[in-house]
mmCIF file of C-alpha atoms in Angstrom:
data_model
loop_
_atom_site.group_PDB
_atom_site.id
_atom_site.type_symbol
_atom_site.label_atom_id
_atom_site.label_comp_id
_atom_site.label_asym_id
_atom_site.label_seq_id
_atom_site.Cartn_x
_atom_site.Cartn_y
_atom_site.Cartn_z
ATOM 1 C CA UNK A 1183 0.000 0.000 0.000
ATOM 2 C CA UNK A 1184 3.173 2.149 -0.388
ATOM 3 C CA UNK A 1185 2.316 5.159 -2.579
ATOM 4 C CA UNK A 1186 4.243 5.214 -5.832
ATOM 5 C CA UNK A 1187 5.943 8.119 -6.906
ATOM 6 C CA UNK A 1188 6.600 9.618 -10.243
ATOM 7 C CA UNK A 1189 9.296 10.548 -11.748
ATOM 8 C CA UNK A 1190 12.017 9.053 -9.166
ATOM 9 C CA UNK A 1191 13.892 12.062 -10.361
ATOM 10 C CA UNK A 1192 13.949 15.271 -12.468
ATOM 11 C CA UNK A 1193 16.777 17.636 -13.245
ATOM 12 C CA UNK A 1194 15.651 21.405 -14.120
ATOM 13 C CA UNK A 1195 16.947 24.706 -14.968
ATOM 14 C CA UNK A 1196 16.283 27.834 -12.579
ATOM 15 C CA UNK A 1197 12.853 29.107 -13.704
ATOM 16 C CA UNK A 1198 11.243 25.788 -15.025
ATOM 17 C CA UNK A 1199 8.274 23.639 -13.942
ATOM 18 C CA UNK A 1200 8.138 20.547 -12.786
ATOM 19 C CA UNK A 1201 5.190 18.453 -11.797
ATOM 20 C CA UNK A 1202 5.336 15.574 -9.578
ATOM 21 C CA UNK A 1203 2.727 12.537 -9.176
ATOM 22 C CA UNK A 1204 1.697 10.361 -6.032
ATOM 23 C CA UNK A 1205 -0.495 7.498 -7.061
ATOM 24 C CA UNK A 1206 -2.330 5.334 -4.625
ATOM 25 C CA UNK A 1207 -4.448 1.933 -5.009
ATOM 26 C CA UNK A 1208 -6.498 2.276 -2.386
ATOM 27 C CA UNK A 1209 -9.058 5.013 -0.989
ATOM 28 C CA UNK A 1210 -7.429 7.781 0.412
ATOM 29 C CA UNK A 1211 -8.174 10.060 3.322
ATOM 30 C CA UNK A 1212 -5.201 12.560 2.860
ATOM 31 C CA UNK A 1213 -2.328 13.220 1.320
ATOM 32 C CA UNK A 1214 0.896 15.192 2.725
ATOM 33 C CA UNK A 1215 3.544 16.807 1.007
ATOM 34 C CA UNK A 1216 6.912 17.007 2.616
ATOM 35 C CA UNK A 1217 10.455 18.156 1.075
ATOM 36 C CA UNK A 1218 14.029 16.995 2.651
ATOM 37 C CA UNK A 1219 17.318 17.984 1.826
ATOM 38 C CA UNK A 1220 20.295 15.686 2.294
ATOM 39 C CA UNK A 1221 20.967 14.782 5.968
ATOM 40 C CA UNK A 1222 17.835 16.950 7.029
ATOM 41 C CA UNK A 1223 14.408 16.055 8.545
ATOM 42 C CA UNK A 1224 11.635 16.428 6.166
ATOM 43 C CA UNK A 1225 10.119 19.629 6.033
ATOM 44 C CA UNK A 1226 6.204 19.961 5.886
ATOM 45 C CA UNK A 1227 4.412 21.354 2.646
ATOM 46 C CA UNK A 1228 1.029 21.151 2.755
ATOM 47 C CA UNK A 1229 -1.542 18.305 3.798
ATOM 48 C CA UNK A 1230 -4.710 17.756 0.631
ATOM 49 C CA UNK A 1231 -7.744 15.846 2.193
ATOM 50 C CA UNK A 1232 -10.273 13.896 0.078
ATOM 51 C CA UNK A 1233 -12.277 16.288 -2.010
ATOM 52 C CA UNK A 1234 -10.198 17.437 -4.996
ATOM 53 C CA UNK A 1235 -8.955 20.459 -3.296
ATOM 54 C CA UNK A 1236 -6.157 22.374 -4.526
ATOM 55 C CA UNK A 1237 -4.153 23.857 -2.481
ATOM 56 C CA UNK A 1238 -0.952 26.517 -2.724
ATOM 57 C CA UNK A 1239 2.341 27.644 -0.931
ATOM 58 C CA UNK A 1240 4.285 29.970 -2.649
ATOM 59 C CA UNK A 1241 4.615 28.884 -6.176
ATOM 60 C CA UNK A 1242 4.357 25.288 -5.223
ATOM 61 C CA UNK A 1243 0.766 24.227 -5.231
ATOM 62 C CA UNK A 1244 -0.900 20.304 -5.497
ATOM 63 C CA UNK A 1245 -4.139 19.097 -6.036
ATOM 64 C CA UNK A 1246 -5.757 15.525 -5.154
ATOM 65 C CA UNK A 1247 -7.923 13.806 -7.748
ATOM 66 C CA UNK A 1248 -10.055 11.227 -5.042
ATOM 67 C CA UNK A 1249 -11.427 9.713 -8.624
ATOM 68 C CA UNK A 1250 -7.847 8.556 -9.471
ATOM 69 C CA UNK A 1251 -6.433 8.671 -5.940
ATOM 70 C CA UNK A 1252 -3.611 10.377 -7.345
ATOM 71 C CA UNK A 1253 -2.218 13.936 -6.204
ATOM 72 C CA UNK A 1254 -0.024 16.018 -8.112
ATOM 73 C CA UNK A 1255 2.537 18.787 -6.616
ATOM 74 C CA UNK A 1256 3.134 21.569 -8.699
ATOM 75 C CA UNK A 1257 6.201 23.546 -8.414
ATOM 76 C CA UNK A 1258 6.760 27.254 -11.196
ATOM 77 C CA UNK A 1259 9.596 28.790 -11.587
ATOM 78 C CA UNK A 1260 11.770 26.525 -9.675
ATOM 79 C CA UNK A 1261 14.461 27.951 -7.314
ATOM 80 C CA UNK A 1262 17.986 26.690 -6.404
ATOM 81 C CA UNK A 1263 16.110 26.346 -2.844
ATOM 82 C CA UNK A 1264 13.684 23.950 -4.372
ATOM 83 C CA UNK A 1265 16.206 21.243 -4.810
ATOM 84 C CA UNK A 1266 15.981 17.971 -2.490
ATOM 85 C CA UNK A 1267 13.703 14.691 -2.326
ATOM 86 C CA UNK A 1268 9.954 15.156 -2.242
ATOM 87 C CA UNK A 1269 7.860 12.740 -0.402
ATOM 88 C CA UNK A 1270 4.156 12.241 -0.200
ATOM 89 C CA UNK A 1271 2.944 10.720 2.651
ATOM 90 C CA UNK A 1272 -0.577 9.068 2.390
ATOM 91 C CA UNK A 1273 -3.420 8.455 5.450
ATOM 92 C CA UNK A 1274 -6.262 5.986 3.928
ATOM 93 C CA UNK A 1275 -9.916 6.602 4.454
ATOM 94 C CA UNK A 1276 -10.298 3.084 5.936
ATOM 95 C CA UNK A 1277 -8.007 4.754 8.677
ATOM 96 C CA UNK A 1278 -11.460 6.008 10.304
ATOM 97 C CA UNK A 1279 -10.234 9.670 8.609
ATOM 98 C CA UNK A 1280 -7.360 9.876 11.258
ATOM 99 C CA UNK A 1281 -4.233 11.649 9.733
ATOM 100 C CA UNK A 1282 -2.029 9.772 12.291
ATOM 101 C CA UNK A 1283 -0.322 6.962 10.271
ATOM 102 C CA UNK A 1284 1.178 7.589 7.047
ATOM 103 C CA UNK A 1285 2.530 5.823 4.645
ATOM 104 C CA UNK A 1286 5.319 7.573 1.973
ATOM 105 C CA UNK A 1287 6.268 6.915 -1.181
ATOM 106 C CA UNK A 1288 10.101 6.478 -2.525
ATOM 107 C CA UNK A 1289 10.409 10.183 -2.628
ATOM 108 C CA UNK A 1290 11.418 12.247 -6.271
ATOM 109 C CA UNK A 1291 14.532 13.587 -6.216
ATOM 110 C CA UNK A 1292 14.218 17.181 -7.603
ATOM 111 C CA UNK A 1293 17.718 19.443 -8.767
ATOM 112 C CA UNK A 1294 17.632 22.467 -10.062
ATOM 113 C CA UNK A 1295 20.517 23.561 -11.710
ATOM 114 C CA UNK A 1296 21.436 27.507 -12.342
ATOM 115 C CA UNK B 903 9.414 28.683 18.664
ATOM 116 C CA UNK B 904 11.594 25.069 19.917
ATOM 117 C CA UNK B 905 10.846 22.443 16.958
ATOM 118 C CA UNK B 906 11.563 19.140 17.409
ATOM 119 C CA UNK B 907 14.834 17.426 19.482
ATOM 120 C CA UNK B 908 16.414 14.337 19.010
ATOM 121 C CA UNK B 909 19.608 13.296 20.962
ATOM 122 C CA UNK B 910 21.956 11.250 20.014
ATOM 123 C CA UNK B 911 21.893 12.807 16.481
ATOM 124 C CA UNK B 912 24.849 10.096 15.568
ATOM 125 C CA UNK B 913 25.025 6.470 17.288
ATOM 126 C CA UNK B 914 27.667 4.116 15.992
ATOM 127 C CA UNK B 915 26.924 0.924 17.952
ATOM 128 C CA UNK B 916 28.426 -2.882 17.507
ATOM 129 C CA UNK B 917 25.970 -5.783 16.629
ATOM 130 C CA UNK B 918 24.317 -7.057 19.914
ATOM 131 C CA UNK B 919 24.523 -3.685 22.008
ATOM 132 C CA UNK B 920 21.626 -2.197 22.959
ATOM 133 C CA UNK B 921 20.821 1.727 21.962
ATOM 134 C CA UNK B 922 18.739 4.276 23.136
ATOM 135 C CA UNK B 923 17.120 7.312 21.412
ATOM 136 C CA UNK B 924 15.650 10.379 23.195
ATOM 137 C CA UNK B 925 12.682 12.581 20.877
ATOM 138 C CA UNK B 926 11.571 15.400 22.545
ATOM 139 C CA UNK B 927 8.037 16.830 20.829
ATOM 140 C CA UNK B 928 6.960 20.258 20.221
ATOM 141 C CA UNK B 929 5.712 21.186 23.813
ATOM 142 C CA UNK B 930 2.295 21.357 23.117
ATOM 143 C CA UNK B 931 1.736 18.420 20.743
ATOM 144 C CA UNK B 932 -0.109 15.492 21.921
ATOM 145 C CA UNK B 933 0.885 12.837 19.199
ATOM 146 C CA UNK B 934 4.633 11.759 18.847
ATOM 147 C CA UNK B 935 5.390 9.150 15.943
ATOM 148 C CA UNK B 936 8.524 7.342 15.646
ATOM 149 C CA UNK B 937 9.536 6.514 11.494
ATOM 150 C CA UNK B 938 12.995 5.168 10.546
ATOM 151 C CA UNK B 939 14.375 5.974 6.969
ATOM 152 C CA UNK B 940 17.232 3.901 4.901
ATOM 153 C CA UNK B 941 18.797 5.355 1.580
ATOM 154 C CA UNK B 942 16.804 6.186 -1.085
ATOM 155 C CA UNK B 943 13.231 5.357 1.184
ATOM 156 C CA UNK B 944 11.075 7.268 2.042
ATOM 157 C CA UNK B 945 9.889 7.431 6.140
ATOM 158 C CA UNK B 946 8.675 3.939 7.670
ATOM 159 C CA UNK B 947 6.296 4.227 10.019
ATOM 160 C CA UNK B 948 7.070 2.359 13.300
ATOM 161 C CA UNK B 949 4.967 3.715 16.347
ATOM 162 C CA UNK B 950 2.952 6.421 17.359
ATOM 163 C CA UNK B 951 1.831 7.981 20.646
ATOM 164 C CA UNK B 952 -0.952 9.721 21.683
ATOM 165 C CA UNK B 953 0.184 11.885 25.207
ATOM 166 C CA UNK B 954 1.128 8.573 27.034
ATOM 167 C CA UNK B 955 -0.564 6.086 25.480
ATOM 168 C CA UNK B 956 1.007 3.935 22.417
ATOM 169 C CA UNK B 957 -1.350 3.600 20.549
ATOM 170 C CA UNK B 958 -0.149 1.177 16.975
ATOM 171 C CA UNK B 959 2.621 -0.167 16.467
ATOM 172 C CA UNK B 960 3.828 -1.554 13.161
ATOM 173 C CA UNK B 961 4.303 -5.460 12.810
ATOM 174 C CA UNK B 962 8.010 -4.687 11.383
ATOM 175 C CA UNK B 963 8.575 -3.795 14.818
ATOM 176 C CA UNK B 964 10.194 -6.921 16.191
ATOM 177 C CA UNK B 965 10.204 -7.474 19.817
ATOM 178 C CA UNK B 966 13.772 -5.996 20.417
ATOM 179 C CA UNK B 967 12.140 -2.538 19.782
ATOM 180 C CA UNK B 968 10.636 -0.552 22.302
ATOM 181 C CA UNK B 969 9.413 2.607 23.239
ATOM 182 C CA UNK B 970 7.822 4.970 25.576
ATOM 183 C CA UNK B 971 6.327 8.407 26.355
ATOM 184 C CA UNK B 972 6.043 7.875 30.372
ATOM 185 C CA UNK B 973 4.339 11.379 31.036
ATOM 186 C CA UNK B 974 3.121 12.212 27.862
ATOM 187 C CA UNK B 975 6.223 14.233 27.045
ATOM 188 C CA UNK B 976 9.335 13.311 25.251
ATOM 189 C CA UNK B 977 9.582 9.731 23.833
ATOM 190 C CA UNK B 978 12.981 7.110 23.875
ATOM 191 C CA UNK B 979 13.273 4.742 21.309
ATOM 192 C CA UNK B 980 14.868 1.360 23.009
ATOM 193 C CA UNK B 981 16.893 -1.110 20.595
ATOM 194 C CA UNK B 982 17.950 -4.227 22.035
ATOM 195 C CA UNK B 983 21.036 -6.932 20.773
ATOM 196 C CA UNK B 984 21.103 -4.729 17.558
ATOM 197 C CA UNK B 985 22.062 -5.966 14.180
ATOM 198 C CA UNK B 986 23.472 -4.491 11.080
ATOM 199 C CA UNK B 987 19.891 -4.411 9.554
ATOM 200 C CA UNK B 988 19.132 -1.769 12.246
ATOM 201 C CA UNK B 989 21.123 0.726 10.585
ATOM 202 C CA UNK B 990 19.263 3.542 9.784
ATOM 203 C CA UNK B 991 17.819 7.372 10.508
ATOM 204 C CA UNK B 992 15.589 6.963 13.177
ATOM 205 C CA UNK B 993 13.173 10.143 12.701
ATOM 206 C CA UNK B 994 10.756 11.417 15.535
ATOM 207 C CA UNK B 995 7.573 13.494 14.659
ATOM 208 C CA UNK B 996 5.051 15.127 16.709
ATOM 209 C CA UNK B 997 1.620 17.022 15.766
ATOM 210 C CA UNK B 998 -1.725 18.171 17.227
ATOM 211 C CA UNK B 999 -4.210 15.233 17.760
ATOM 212 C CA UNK B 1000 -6.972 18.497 16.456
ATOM 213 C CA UNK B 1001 -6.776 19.621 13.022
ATOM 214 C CA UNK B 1002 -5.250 18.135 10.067
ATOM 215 C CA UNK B 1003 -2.473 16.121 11.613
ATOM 216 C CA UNK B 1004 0.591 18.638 10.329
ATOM 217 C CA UNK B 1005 3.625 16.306 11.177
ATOM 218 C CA UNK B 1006 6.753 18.085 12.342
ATOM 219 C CA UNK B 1007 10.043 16.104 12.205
ATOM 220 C CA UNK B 1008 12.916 16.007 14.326
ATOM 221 C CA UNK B 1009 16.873 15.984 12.484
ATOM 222 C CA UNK B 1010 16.596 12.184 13.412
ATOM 223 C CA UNK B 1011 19.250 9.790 15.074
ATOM 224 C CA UNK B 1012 21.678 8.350 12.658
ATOM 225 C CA UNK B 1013 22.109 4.947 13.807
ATOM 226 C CA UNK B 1014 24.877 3.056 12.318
ATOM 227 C CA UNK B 1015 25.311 -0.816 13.718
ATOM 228 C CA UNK B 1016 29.233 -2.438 12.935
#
């Protein structure tokens, strides 16, 4: 019930896009986004419950699609700050909608380059 | 604001000693979890607290792991007759039990078993 991931990893140039995919095969409650740079803890993004929200930080953003239990994290204009592994960390709705245990994908690493 | 603490952040250990982690939560957050991470993975969970109580534990969790949160405060992570397979980040994370479940992470213990 691990989460996959997609891509595993993505080079970009300063300025570009890059969108990154969590897919799940069973129902989920929630999705969070975290971000962690080498030999540091993972860094909170944003959490997306069921519901197809869409939410935004900055120029990163994500959405969840609860028909394909699949979220997306969107990240514009990249920044040299950007750079590290992204995780998504899933909560499933037969969890009782509790948030407490979550499950992450591989992670994506993301480098931007200048 | 005092995030999360986690002491020793380095352990180097030989097989068959035991270890011990301290996590110490953000001071208001009921809910302490307890993940470990190996290269390229992203966060397993392992155990989660809520105040005193423990509340799941994963089935990876083999019998010579234990832990405890004996006043509802800061956690320790027990190891016993350790093995190379042990080797590994040992993360702590701690949230609200109200709310969305926002997971804060500590630096982590880098445990390292010869």
């Amino acid at each position: 019930q691990q989460p996959v991931q997609s891509p595993q990893a993505v080079i970009l140039r300063e300025g570009e896009d890059a969108v990154i995919n969590c897919s799940s095969s069973k129902a989920l409650y929630s999705v969070h986004w975290y971000r962690q740079k080498h030999g540091e803890a993972p860094v909170f993004l944003m959490i997306l419950l069921k519901g197809g929200e869409q939410k935004g930080h900055e120029k990163i953003s994500a959405s969840f699609n609860e028909k394909k239990q699949q979220s997306s994290l969107y990240l514009t204009a990249s920044q040299l700050s950007y750079s590290g592994t992204y995780f998504c960390g899933t909560a499933l709705s037969d969890s009782g909608g509790s948030n407490y245990k979550l499950t992450f994908g591989k992670g994506t690493l993301l480098t931007v380059n200048p | 604001d005092t995030g999360v603490s986690q002491d020793p952040r380095h352990k180097i250990t030989k097989r068959g000693q035991n270890v011990t982690f301290r996590c110490d939560p953000i001071s208001e957050h009921n809910r302490l979890y307890w993940y470990r991470q190996t290269l390229g993975q992203g966060p397993e969970f392992l155990t989660y607290f809520q105040n005193e109580a423990q509340l799941e534990k994963s089935r990876l969790l083999s019998d010579r792991f234990s832990a405890e949160r004996p006043k509802g405060s800061f956690s320790t992570l027990e190891i016993q007759r350790t093995e190379q397979g042990d080797s590994a980040m040992y993360l702590c994370a701690s949230s609200l039990s109200s709310g969305l479940g926002k997971q804060f992470f500590g630096p982590g213990t880098r445990l390292t078993v010869l």
